[in-house]
XYZ file of N, CA and C in Angstrom:
861
model
N 137.174 70.131 57.426
C 137.712 69.424 58.604
C 136.654 69.385 59.699
N 136.481 68.218 60.300
C 135.500 68.089 61.374
C 135.933 68.907 62.575
N 134.959 69.425 63.304
C 135.260 70.209 64.499
C 135.916 69.334 65.554
N 136.867 69.900 66.256
C 137.535 69.160 67.314
C 136.566 68.906 68.459
N 136.696 67.758 69.097
C 135.874 67.455 70.255
C 136.353 68.226 71.466
N 135.559 68.170 72.527
C 135.903 68.883 73.750
C 137.272 68.448 74.268
N 137.528 67.150 74.254
C 138.781 66.659 74.799
C 139.980 67.172 74.018
N 139.958 67.015 72.693
C 141.086 67.440 71.871
C 141.281 68.945 71.907
N 140.207 69.670 72.025
C 140.286 71.129 71.980
C 140.735 71.733 73.297
N 140.342 71.156 74.421
C 140.563 71.777 75.723
C 141.662 71.099 76.536
N 141.696 69.774 76.534
C 142.593 69.018 77.401
C 143.905 68.698 76.682
N 144.992 68.669 77.421
C 146.271 68.208 76.881
C 146.195 66.682 76.772
N 145.674 66.203 75.647
C 145.409 64.770 75.491
C 146.675 63.954 75.308
N 147.804 64.593 75.050
C 149.061 63.851 75.000
C 149.423 63.348 76.399
N 149.107 64.147 77.407
C 149.387 63.755 78.795
C 148.210 63.021 79.426
N 146.994 63.390 78.998
C 145.782 62.809 79.570
C 144.842 62.348 78.445
N 145.145 61.201 77.826
C 144.327 60.714 76.698
C 143.023 60.073 77.173
N 142.074 60.892 77.562
C 140.838 60.416 78.173
C 140.024 59.519 77.252
N 140.180 59.696 75.944
C 139.416 58.881 75.000
C 140.035 57.505 74.792
N 141.185 57.265 75.410
C 141.874 55.975 75.254
C 142.133 55.377 76.633
N 141.101 54.814 77.263
C 141.243 54.336 78.641
C 142.274 53.229 78.816
N 142.657 52.566 77.726
C 143.642 51.506 77.845
C 145.073 51.968 77.724
N 145.283 53.256 77.482
C 146.636 53.770 77.282
C 147.428 53.760 78.580
N 148.730 53.559 78.454
C 149.586 53.527 79.644
C 149.614 54.897 80.321
N 149.543 55.988 79.532
C 149.572 57.329 80.118
C 148.350 57.571 81.000
N 147.179 57.162 80.526
C 145.968 57.393 81.320
C 145.935 56.475 82.536
N 146.347 55.238 82.364
C 146.377 54.324 83.511
C 147.307 54.846 84.599
N 148.431 55.411 84.200
C 149.376 55.944 85.176
C 148.802 57.188 85.863
N 148.110 58.031 85.106
C 147.504 59.220 85.711
C 146.462 58.825 86.754
N 145.645 57.827 86.445
C 144.629 57.357 87.385
C 145.281 56.706 88.597
N 146.308 55.880 88.350
C 146.997 55.200 89.463
C 147.592 56.209 90.438
N 148.273 57.228 89.900
C 148.896 58.226 90.764
C 147.838 59.031 91.524
N 146.761 59.403 90.835
C 145.699 60.159 91.502
C 145.110 59.372 92.656
N 144.823 58.100 92.430
C 144.246 57.273 93.497
C 145.201 57.143 94.676
N 146.483 56.967 94.379
C 147.466 56.800 95.451
C 147.566 58.071 96.297
N 147.602 59.216 95.648
C 147.721 60.473 96.390
C 146.446 60.796 97.157
N 145.291 60.480 96.583
C 144.035 60.691 97.296
C 143.959 59.798 98.536
N 144.426 58.557 98.404
C 144.422 57.653 99.550
C 145.385 58.121 100.634
N 146.472 58.769 100.223
C 147.502 59.186 101.169
C 147.153 60.494 101.868
N 146.787 61.517 101.081
C 146.568 62.845 101.654
C 145.194 63.442 101.358
N 144.359 62.725 100.589
C 143.045 63.255 100.256
C 143.082 64.320 99.179
N 144.216 64.458 98.476
C 144.345 65.507 97.472
C 145.326 65.081 96.388
N 145.010 65.432 95.136
C 145.953 65.223 94.039
C 145.784 66.351 93.039
N 146.860 66.690 92.344
C 146.840 67.747 91.334
C 147.358 67.186 90.027
N 146.553 67.288 88.963
C 146.956 66.858 87.633
C 147.462 68.094 86.899
N 148.786 68.212 86.860
C 149.416 69.409 86.328
C 149.180 69.538 84.821
N 148.955 70.780 84.377
C 148.818 71.058 82.962
C 147.697 70.298 82.295
N 146.578 70.142 82.978
C 145.461 69.383 82.424
C 144.870 70.095 81.208
N 144.753 71.400 81.296
C 144.256 72.208 80.184
C 145.427 72.576 79.267
N 145.172 72.614 77.991
C 146.214 73.014 77.048
C 146.780 74.379 77.434
N 148.102 74.515 77.455
C 148.706 75.775 77.938
C 148.284 77.003 77.137
N 147.981 76.823 75.854
C 147.583 77.977 75.047
C 146.189 78.489 75.400
N 145.461 77.756 76.268
C 144.109 78.166 76.648
C 144.047 78.843 78.018
N 145.180 78.965 78.701
C 145.127 79.554 80.045
C 144.699 81.022 79.991
N 145.073 81.742 78.947
C 144.618 83.132 78.819
C 143.107 83.194 78.591
N 142.577 82.219 77.843
C 141.131 82.156 77.617
C 140.404 81.857 78.919
N 140.929 80.904 79.702
C 140.356 80.601 81.011
C 140.277 81.857 81.870
N 141.390 82.598 81.905
C 141.449 83.807 82.721
C 140.442 84.847 82.234
N 140.415 85.086 80.918
C 139.528 86.119 80.368
C 138.061 85.778 80.588
N 137.700 84.507 80.410
C 136.315 84.111 80.636
C 135.939 84.285 82.103
N 136.850 83.936 83.002
C 136.588 84.116 84.426
C 136.402 85.571 84.801
N 137.199 86.446 84.203
C 137.068 87.872 84.489
C 135.712 88.408 84.044
N 135.184 87.867 82.939
C 133.869 88.318 82.477
C 132.749 87.810 83.385
N 132.943 86.628 83.984
C 131.925 86.072 84.875
C 131.944 86.710 86.266
N 133.116 87.104 86.734
C 133.304 87.505 88.133
C 132.324 88.572 88.620
N 131.953 89.577 87.800
C 130.999 90.577 88.302
C 129.628 90.005 88.661
N 129.335 88.774 88.245
C 128.045 88.157 88.554
C 128.080 87.383 89.879
N 129.199 87.442 90.579
C 129.311 86.719 91.852
C 128.473 87.408 92.931
N 128.018 86.598 93.876
C 127.292 87.135 95.034
C 128.311 87.470 96.115
N 128.449 88.754 96.413
C 129.429 89.223 97.398
C 128.730 89.564 98.702
N 129.167 88.911 99.762
C 128.614 89.236 101.080
C 129.589 88.745 102.146
N 130.295 89.664 102.754
C 131.201 89.308 103.840
C 130.357 88.934 105.057
N 130.632 87.779 105.641
C 129.813 87.345 106.771
C 130.632 86.559 107.780
N 130.080 86.436 108.948
C 130.695 85.681 110.034
C 130.221 84.232 109.944
N 131.152 83.299 109.953
C 130.828 81.882 109.821
C 131.699 81.087 110.789
N 131.510 79.772 110.791
C 132.447 78.884 111.469
C 132.880 77.804 110.485
N 133.806 76.968 110.906
C 134.393 75.986 109.995
C 133.397 74.936 109.528
N 132.273 74.800 110.228
C 131.283 73.779 109.891
C 130.101 74.345 109.108
N 130.117 75.669 108.899
C 129.024 76.332 108.186
C 127.659 76.013 108.801
N 127.636 75.982 110.133
C 126.388 75.824 110.871
C 126.122 77.133 111.606
N 124.900 77.355 112.098
C 124.591 78.627 112.774
C 125.563 78.920 113.916
N 125.940 80.190 114.039
C 126.894 80.574 115.080
C 126.306 80.415 116.482
N 124.985 80.377 116.579
C 124.364 80.208 117.893
C 123.963 78.757 118.163
N 124.553 77.824 117.405
C 124.262 76.407 117.635
C 124.648 76.014 119.057
N 123.914 75.074 119.614
C 124.128 74.642 120.993
C 125.339 73.719 121.043
N 126.511 74.293 121.314
C 127.765 73.546 121.335
C 128.486 73.788 122.654
N 129.326 72.841 123.093
C 130.127 73.064 124.303
C 131.016 74.305 124.157
N 131.392 74.883 125.276
C 132.154 76.136 125.261
C 133.461 76.029 124.482
N 134.125 74.859 124.531
C 135.426 74.720 123.881
C 135.333 74.089 122.493
N 134.149 74.002 121.956
C 133.965 73.385 120.633
C 134.513 74.322 119.550
N 135.271 73.796 118.557
C 135.807 74.667 117.497
C 134.728 75.339 116.657
N 133.510 74.811 116.694
C 132.420 75.453 115.981
C 132.038 76.801 116.575
N 132.541 77.110 117.762
C 132.283 78.407 118.377
C 133.283 79.474 117.918
N 134.310 79.071 117.198
C 135.318 80.023 116.714
C 134.778 80.709 115.467
N 134.662 82.009 115.520
C 134.048 82.780 114.434
C 135.117 83.203 113.422
N 134.819 82.972 112.145
C 135.713 83.314 111.044
C 134.983 84.275 110.103
N 135.748 85.013 109.322
C 135.148 85.930 108.344
C 135.285 85.351 106.946
N 134.149 85.146 106.288
C 134.160 84.611 104.917
C 133.928 85.768 103.944
N 134.915 85.992 103.067
C 134.814 87.094 102.136
C 134.871 86.678 100.677
N 134.903 85.377 100.414
C 134.915 84.936 99.021
C 133.503 84.979 98.447
N 133.416 84.936 97.132
C 132.118 85.039 96.459
C 132.009 83.957 95.393
N 130.777 83.660 94.980
C 130.554 82.602 94.002
C 129.704 83.094 92.835
N 130.165 82.795 91.627
C 129.340 82.967 90.432
C 128.554 81.676 90.256
N 127.211 81.703 90.267
C 126.432 80.471 90.172
C 126.388 79.916 88.749
N 125.992 78.679 88.655
C 125.965 78.013 87.358
C 125.073 78.733 86.352
N 123.969 79.295 86.795
C 123.068 79.929 85.843
C 123.597 81.257 85.304
N 124.807 81.673 85.759
C 125.460 82.850 85.193
C 126.766 82.479 84.487
N 126.972 81.194 84.259
C 128.152 80.725 83.523
C 127.715 80.301 82.129
N 128.218 80.928 81.080
C 127.787 80.594 79.715
C 128.068 79.138 79.359
N 127.160 78.548 78.592
C 127.309 77.144 78.205
C 128.530 76.907 77.331
N 129.019 77.965 76.632
C 130.188 77.784 75.776
C 131.499 78.097 76.494
N 131.440 78.434 77.796
C 132.666 78.668 78.553
C 133.450 77.359 78.672
N 134.766 77.452 78.697
C 135.603 76.251 78.763
C 135.251 75.393 79.973
N 135.028 76.039 81.123
C 134.767 75.250 82.328
C 133.423 74.536 82.242
N 132.431 75.155 81.576
C 131.125 74.509 81.437
C 131.221 73.328 80.477
N 131.920 73.501 79.376
C 132.063 72.420 78.400
C 132.794 71.233 79.011
N 133.800 71.515 79.827
C 134.534 70.435 80.481
C 133.660 69.736 81.524
N 132.948 70.511 82.322
C 132.124 69.969 83.405
C 131.099 68.959 82.899
N 130.505 69.227 81.757
C 129.424 68.381 81.242
C 129.900 67.266 80.316
N 131.194 67.187 80.052
C 131.710 66.166 79.130
C 131.718 64.781 79.805
N 131.144 63.786 79.141
C 130.994 62.456 79.742
C 132.333 61.750 79.943
N 133.267 61.918 79.021
C 134.571 61.276 79.189
C 135.345 61.909 80.347
N 135.213 63.205 80.506
C 135.840 63.871 81.650
C 135.236 63.365 82.954
N 133.925 63.224 82.988
C 133.260 62.709 84.185
C 133.707 61.283 84.491
N 133.866 60.466 83.460
C 134.311 59.086 83.656
C 135.729 59.055 84.228
N 136.581 59.943 83.733
C 137.956 60.023 84.218
C 137.984 60.437 85.687
N 137.208 61.455 86.045
C 137.157 61.903 87.434
C 136.669 60.771 88.339
N 135.628 60.049 87.897
C 135.118 58.923 88.684
C 136.197 57.870 88.884
N 136.951 57.573 87.838
C 138.023 56.573 87.946
C 139.079 57.027 88.950
N 139.435 58.304 88.915
C 140.448 58.803 89.842
C 139.990 58.679 91.294
N 138.707 58.914 91.534
C 138.173 58.792 92.894
C 137.800 57.345 93.241
N 137.911 56.438 92.268
C 137.548 55.047 92.520
C 136.065 54.831 92.654
N 135.271 55.633 91.935
C 133.813 55.541 92.000
C 133.275 54.760 90.814
N 132.251 53.946 91.057
C 131.629 53.190 89.969
C 130.926 54.125 88.991
N 130.358 55.203 89.505
C 129.693 56.180 88.648
C 129.731 57.546 89.316
N 129.443 58.570 88.531
C 129.517 59.928 89.018
C 128.431 60.738 88.324
N 127.818 61.673 89.059
C 126.708 62.447 88.511
C 126.952 63.934 88.723
N 126.480 64.748 87.787
C 126.523 66.182 88.005
C 125.651 66.518 89.214
N 126.154 67.419 90.042
C 125.373 67.910 91.171
C 124.132 68.579 90.597
N 122.957 68.100 90.965
C 121.716 68.568 90.347
C 121.348 69.988 90.750
N 122.079 70.564 91.681
C 121.790 71.919 92.143
C 121.955 72.918 90.994
N 120.911 73.707 90.692
C 120.980 74.629 89.549
C 121.908 75.817 89.760
N 122.346 76.046 90.995
C 123.270 77.142 91.276
C 124.676 76.641 91.592
N 124.771 75.574 92.387
C 126.071 75.127 92.892
C 126.697 73.999 92.086
N 126.002 73.503 91.049
C 126.577 72.408 90.272
C 127.925 72.760 89.677
N 128.031 73.952 89.153
C 129.282 74.485 88.611
C 129.317 75.951 89.011
N 130.432 76.384 89.589
C 130.514 77.790 89.959
C 131.951 78.283 89.869
N 132.100 79.594 89.872
C 133.414 80.221 89.891
C 133.597 80.868 91.250
N 134.634 80.457 91.954
C 134.940 81.001 93.273
C 135.834 82.224 93.094
N 135.419 83.351 93.645
C 136.124 84.623 93.492
C 136.588 85.104 94.862
N 137.905 85.311 95.003
C 138.447 85.870 96.246
C 139.146 87.176 95.894
N 138.572 88.271 96.322
C 139.103 89.590 96.000
C 140.246 89.953 96.947
N 141.112 90.874 96.547
C 142.175 91.334 97.451
C 141.616 91.783 98.798
N 142.277 91.362 99.851
C 141.825 91.665 101.201
C 140.871 90.639 101.771
N 140.456 89.686 100.935
C 139.497 88.667 101.363
C 140.157 87.283 101.410
N 139.423 86.330 101.961
C 139.894 84.948 102.003
C 138.687 84.026 102.025
N 138.941 82.756 101.776
C 137.935 81.717 101.981
C 138.404 80.954 103.212
N 137.805 81.203 104.371
C 138.365 80.719 105.635
C 138.270 79.202 105.790
N 138.870 78.715 106.845
C 138.886 77.281 107.131
C 137.462 76.721 107.136
N 137.283 75.573 106.476
C 135.956 74.950 106.424
C 136.075 73.497 105.959
N 134.995 72.769 106.132
C 134.820 71.436 105.572
C 133.786 71.517 104.454
N 133.933 70.673 103.447
C 132.943 70.615 102.372
C 131.781 69.715 102.762
N 130.627 69.986 102.174
C 129.480 69.103 102.350
C 129.661 67.832 101.533
N 130.209 67.975 100.317
C 130.498 66.813 99.471
C 131.730 66.085 99.965
N 131.794 64.773 99.708
C 132.972 64.013 100.093
C 134.140 64.272 99.152
N 133.868 64.744 97.949
C 134.970 65.004 97.015
C 134.669 66.269 96.217
N 135.741 66.950 95.820
C 135.630 68.206 95.096
C 136.601 68.206 93.924
N 136.165 68.778 92.809
C 137.002 68.921 91.625
C 137.094 70.409 91.331
N 138.293 70.940 91.197
C 138.433 72.374 90.970
C 139.609 72.665 90.052
N 139.639 73.906 89.560
C 140.702 74.332 88.649
C 140.943 75.818 88.835
N 142.164 76.182 89.178
C 142.519 77.587 89.264
C 142.489 78.180 87.858
N 141.805 79.314 87.680
C 141.770 79.971 86.382
C 142.516 81.303 86.397
N 142.666 81.888 87.586
C 143.461 83.115 87.716
C 144.065 83.171 89.114
N 145.388 83.186 89.225
C 146.003 83.261 90.550
C 145.960 84.676 91.104
N 146.063 84.783 92.405
C 146.192 86.091 93.042
C 147.587 86.644 92.755
N 147.723 87.950 92.852
C 149.054 88.551 92.721
C 149.936 88.107 93.873
N 149.341 87.996 95.047
C 150.056 87.518 96.229
C 149.040 86.862 97.160
N 149.478 85.869 97.920
C 148.572 85.155 98.807
C 147.662 84.226 98.020
N 146.494 83.941 98.590
C 145.555 83.052 97.917
C 146.064 81.630 97.795
N 146.788 81.165 98.785
C 147.363 79.817 98.768
C 146.334 78.809 99.290
N 146.237 77.672 98.613
C 145.349 76.612 99.084
C 146.062 75.855 100.198
N 145.465 75.838 101.384
C 146.024 75.155 102.547
C 145.022 74.115 103.035
N 145.516 72.952 103.415
C 144.603 71.897 103.851
C 145.239 70.999 104.893
N 144.376 70.330 105.658
C 144.797 69.426 106.734
C 144.285 68.037 106.378
N 145.119 67.196 105.762
C 144.660 65.913 105.240
C 143.989 65.034 106.298
N 142.747 64.663 105.996
C 142.020 63.689 106.823
C 142.084 64.022 108.306
N 141.853 65.290 108.635
C 141.918 65.696 110.038
C 140.727 65.147 110.822
N 139.657 64.754 110.118
C 138.559 64.038 110.759
C 138.175 62.850 109.885
N 137.380 61.954 110.426
C 136.942 60.751 109.713
C 135.417 60.679 109.783
N 134.793 59.771 109.037
C 133.335 59.627 109.147
C 132.878 59.265 110.546
N 133.794 58.713 111.331
C 133.418 58.259 112.673
C 133.805 59.232 113.780
N 134.738 60.175 113.500
C 135.260 61.014 114.584
C 135.577 62.413 114.093
N 135.151 63.438 114.859
C 135.381 64.831 114.498
C 136.802 65.320 114.818
N 137.474 64.688 115.791
C 138.818 65.110 116.218
C 138.834 66.617 116.509
N 137.999 67.016 117.433
C 137.772 68.432 117.717
C 139.026 69.153 118.215
N 139.861 68.470 118.994
C 141.073 69.123 119.508
C 142.006 69.507 118.369
N 142.141 68.637 117.374
C 143.020 68.924 116.236
C 142.463 70.082 115.409
N 141.152 70.086 115.179
C 140.529 71.169 114.421
C 140.700 72.493 115.153
N 140.482 72.477 116.461
C 140.634 73.701 117.246
C 142.067 74.219 117.162
N 143.041 73.318 117.176
C 144.441 73.741 117.089
C 144.715 74.493 115.788
N 144.185 73.999 114.687
C 144.387 74.682 113.402
C 143.720 76.060 113.417
N 142.498 76.115 113.903
C 141.745 77.367 113.884
C 142.349 78.431 114.801
N 143.068 78.006 115.833
C 143.664 78.954 116.772
C 145.133 79.218 116.477
N 145.648 78.642 115.374
C 147.018 78.927 114.961
C 148.079 78.092 115.631
N 147.688 77.041 116.340
C 148.679 76.180 117.001
C 148.770 74.802 116.346
N 148.131 74.646 115.208
C 148.104 73.344 114.549
C 148.864 73.309 113.238
N 149.969 74.051 113.148
C 150.749 74.096 111.906
C 151.179 72.706 111.454
N 151.363 71.791 112.394
C 151.802 70.435 112.035
C 150.792 69.707 111.160
N 149.544 70.152 111.165
C 148.508 69.490 110.366
C 148.387 70.073 108.952
N 149.002 71.246 108.716
C 148.709 72.021 107.507
C 149.686 71.710 106.380
N 149.142 71.465 105.182
C 149.929 71.355 103.961
C 149.483 72.445 102.998
N 150.393 72.846 102.089
C 150.106 73.925 101.142
C 150.391 73.474 99.719
N 149.558 73.974 98.799
C 149.690 73.605 97.391
C 150.009 74.823 96.542
N 150.947 74.651 95.625
C 151.185 75.667 94.605
C 150.388 75.267 93.369
N 149.346 76.005 93.073
C 148.477 75.703 91.941
C 148.726 76.700 90.818
N 148.638 76.202 89.582
C 148.797 77.047 88.406
C 147.539 76.959 87.550
N 147.219 78.010 86.799
C 146.039 77.952 85.929
C 146.093 76.742 85.004
N 144.962 76.035 84.940
C 144.891 74.850 84.092
C 145.209 73.551 84.793
N 145.696 73.612 86.037
C 145.885 72.394 86.838
C 144.531 71.919 87.345
N 144.303 70.612 87.291
C 143.058 70.037 87.809
C 143.329 69.481 89.204
N 142.561 69.927 90.175
C 142.727 69.481 91.561
C 141.556 68.605 91.974
N 141.854 67.414 92.478
C 140.851 66.518 93.038
C 141.085 66.463 94.538
N 140.003 66.610 95.307
C 140.168 66.823 96.744
C 139.016 66.201 97.510
N 139.333 65.599 98.657
C 138.316 65.034 99.539
C 138.111 65.988 100.716
N 137.346 67.030 100.458
C 137.204 68.112 101.419
C 136.193 67.885 102.522
N 135.516 66.746 102.494
C 134.576 66.435 103.573
C 135.322 66.147 104.870
N 136.522 65.599 104.743
C 137.269 65.161 105.917
C 138.542 65.974 106.155
N 138.908 66.830 105.202
C 140.124 67.637 105.322
C 139.763 69.108 105.461
N 140.009 69.674 106.622
C 139.824 71.105 106.841
C 140.699 71.859 105.830
N 140.166 72.926 105.218
C 140.947 73.622 104.196
C 140.501 75.067 104.062
N 141.345 75.866 103.412
C 141.027 77.273 103.186
C 141.849 77.811 102.020
N 141.481 79.006 101.549
C 142.316 79.816 100.667
C 142.780 80.994 101.511
N 144.098 81.114 101.679
C 144.640 82.157 102.550
C 144.338 83.544 101.986
N 144.417 84.592 102.808
C 144.062 85.945 102.354
C 144.796 86.356 101.080
N 144.056 86.994 100.195
C 144.583 87.470 98.909
C 145.051 88.909 99.070
N 146.184 89.224 98.457
C 146.664 90.611 98.454
C 147.161 90.966 97.055
N 147.445 92.235 96.848
C 147.811 92.699 95.514
C 146.591 93.260 94.805
N 146.706 93.394 93.480
C 145.649 94.055 92.718
C 144.713 93.091 92.004
N 144.996 91.801 92.064
C 144.259 90.851 91.223
C 143.437 89.876 92.067
N 142.210 89.610 91.626
C 141.383 88.594 92.261
C 141.929 87.191 91.990
N 141.572 86.278 92.878
C 141.857 84.858 92.648
C 140.569 84.193 92.174
N 140.619 83.492 91.040
C 139.452 82.798 90.494
C 139.734 81.304 90.387
N 138.763 80.496 90.751
C 138.881 79.050 90.536
C 137.505 78.471 90.230
N 137.481 77.556 89.271
C 136.240 76.869 88.918
C 136.044 75.687 89.847
N 134.806 75.476 90.283
C 134.482 74.330 91.131
C 133.470 73.470 90.386
N 133.882 72.242 90.057
C 133.041 71.288 89.344
C 132.428 70.359 90.388
N 131.147 70.482 90.639
C 130.507 69.716 91.712
C 129.843 68.458 91.152
N 130.296 67.322 91.636
C 129.715 66.032 91.263
C 129.340 65.271 92.533
N 128.481 64.275 92.378
C 128.094 63.421 93.492
C 128.075 61.974 93.021
N 128.079 61.050 93.974
C 127.994 59.631 93.612
C 126.551 59.151 93.576
N 125.604 60.069 93.830
C 124.180 59.744 93.752
C 123.475 60.795 92.901
N 122.544 60.399 92.060
C 121.854 61.376 91.200
C 120.843 62.211 91.976
N 120.563 63.398 91.456
C 119.473 64.209 91.977
C 119.742 64.985 93.241
N 120.998 65.071 93.686
C 121.282 65.769 94.943
C 121.305 67.278 94.745
N 120.755 68.005 95.733
C 120.634 69.461 95.693
C 121.097 70.012 97.039
N 121.685 71.203 97.028
C 122.183 71.810 98.254
C 121.081 72.223 99.204
N 121.450 72.452 100.472
C 120.472 72.860 101.475
C 120.054 74.310 101.263
N 118.882 74.642 101.773
C 118.375 76.002 101.648
C 119.309 76.987 102.345
N 119.715 76.670 103.571
C 120.548 77.591 104.344
C 121.895 77.836 103.669
N 122.568 76.751 103.239
C 123.885 76.909 102.619
C 123.768 77.620 101.271
N 122.714 77.340 100.522
C 122.529 77.979 99.218
C 122.331 79.477 99.372
N 121.496 79.867 100.324
C 121.266 81.299 100.547
C 122.547 81.972 101.026
N 123.323 81.269 101.826
C 124.579 81.814 102.339
C 125.563 82.082 101.207
N 125.657 81.171 100.252
C 126.659 81.286 99.201
C 126.216 82.120 98.016
N 124.909 82.073 97.692
C 124.447 82.713 96.460
C 123.443 83.842 96.680
N 123.006 84.024 97.910
C 122.085 85.110 98.207
C 120.657 84.854 97.779
N 120.348 83.657 97.320
C 118.994 83.321 96.866
C 118.840 81.813 96.844
N 117.608 81.356 96.820
C 117.296 79.943 96.653
C 116.260 79.818 95.541
N 116.173 78.640 94.959
C 115.225 78.361 93.889
C 114.246 77.285 94.337
N 113.160 77.074 93.609
C 112.195 76.040 94.001
C 112.818 74.662 94.186
N 113.861 74.344 93.436
C 114.538 73.044 93.580
C 115.063 72.850 95.001
N 115.609 73.915 95.599
C 116.164 73.809 96.945
C 115.058 73.619 97.985
N 113.975 74.326 97.809
C 112.861 74.205 98.756
C 112.240 72.811 98.681
N 112.121 72.270 97.472
C 111.538 70.940 97.309
C 112.440 69.871 97.910
N 113.762 70.047 97.751
C 114.699 69.040 98.244
C 114.820 69.055 99.760
N 114.506 70.186 100.392
C 114.681 70.308 101.840
C 113.836 69.298 102.605
N 112.706 68.935 102.053
C 111.815 68.004 102.747
C 112.252 66.549 102.613
N 113.245 66.329 101.739
C 113.649 64.946 101.478
C 115.158 64.808 101.554
N 115.785 65.544 102.498
C 117.237 65.541 102.594
C 117.747 64.191 103.100
N 118.867 63.759 102.500
C 119.519 62.508 102.885
C 120.936 62.799 103.307
N 121.358 62.311 104.463
C 122.702 62.525 104.950
C 123.517 61.254 104.808
N 124.775 61.397 104.368
C 125.646 60.239 104.217
C 126.426 59.913 105.465
N 126.472 60.839 106.445
C 127.162 60.590 107.694
C 126.532 61.476 108.764
N 127.068 61.393 109.979
C 126.485 62.162 111.085
C 127.421 63.269 111.540
N 128.368 63.673 110.681
C 129.279 64.747 111.003
C 128.550 66.086 110.920
N 129.096 67.091 111.636
C 128.620 68.446 111.428
C 128.948 68.833 109.996
N 128.179 69.734 109.396
C 128.467 70.165 108.027
C 129.731 70.992 107.955
């Protein structure tokens, strides 16, 4: 018997027949994803991974987690220097504690489920269709292209904006308690920071902007985190929260900044130093 392909082996192809783009099931999945992304900047494809593989996802994540870079640090929602020259009432002056950690791509085995999915061309085509993109490329960053986000008990991933306009992620292990994904749909736009609204969320008076997601292992989440402030709430209990982050871009060859890479992974590689001299920005927003 021929070996099963990545799609048949990993994905629930009865619900998401990625190899059959003309199927009514796939067209409906893409239609719903696009509609929800347009409405709130977020969509969740429930049960994307075969249910019998959720234990494998969890076990593989547990083996990777010790390779994460752990460093509790003071940050702000824009991930810019805390001493940046900003007005006194700017939300970038509000200091947050970041305690989550990242396992970099070079410590994720090529045979891990998340790595096999990340590099699959049909999966990439499906993600591009959901975001309405003509094409999609793996993030060329050798550390941040694919990573495992680890939030240990007592820690959180505080409010922030993403550098990328879109993010693809998958919970692989839920926290025992807490660790809820919270987000503020389209709280800013490419043209406007909406600083008063951001400040309200960061100071606890902006509950009206906040939505919460119940995520389960194997659910695929598509998110436009460049414009939606978001966080993972503090984790409690005895179990870490793990989620895979599949980083793609709409332009080839993109690499993360030196400062952000060192902040997240504790090191930089020659690729980051070379890219720093030729950085291209897609908008004029703070990071």
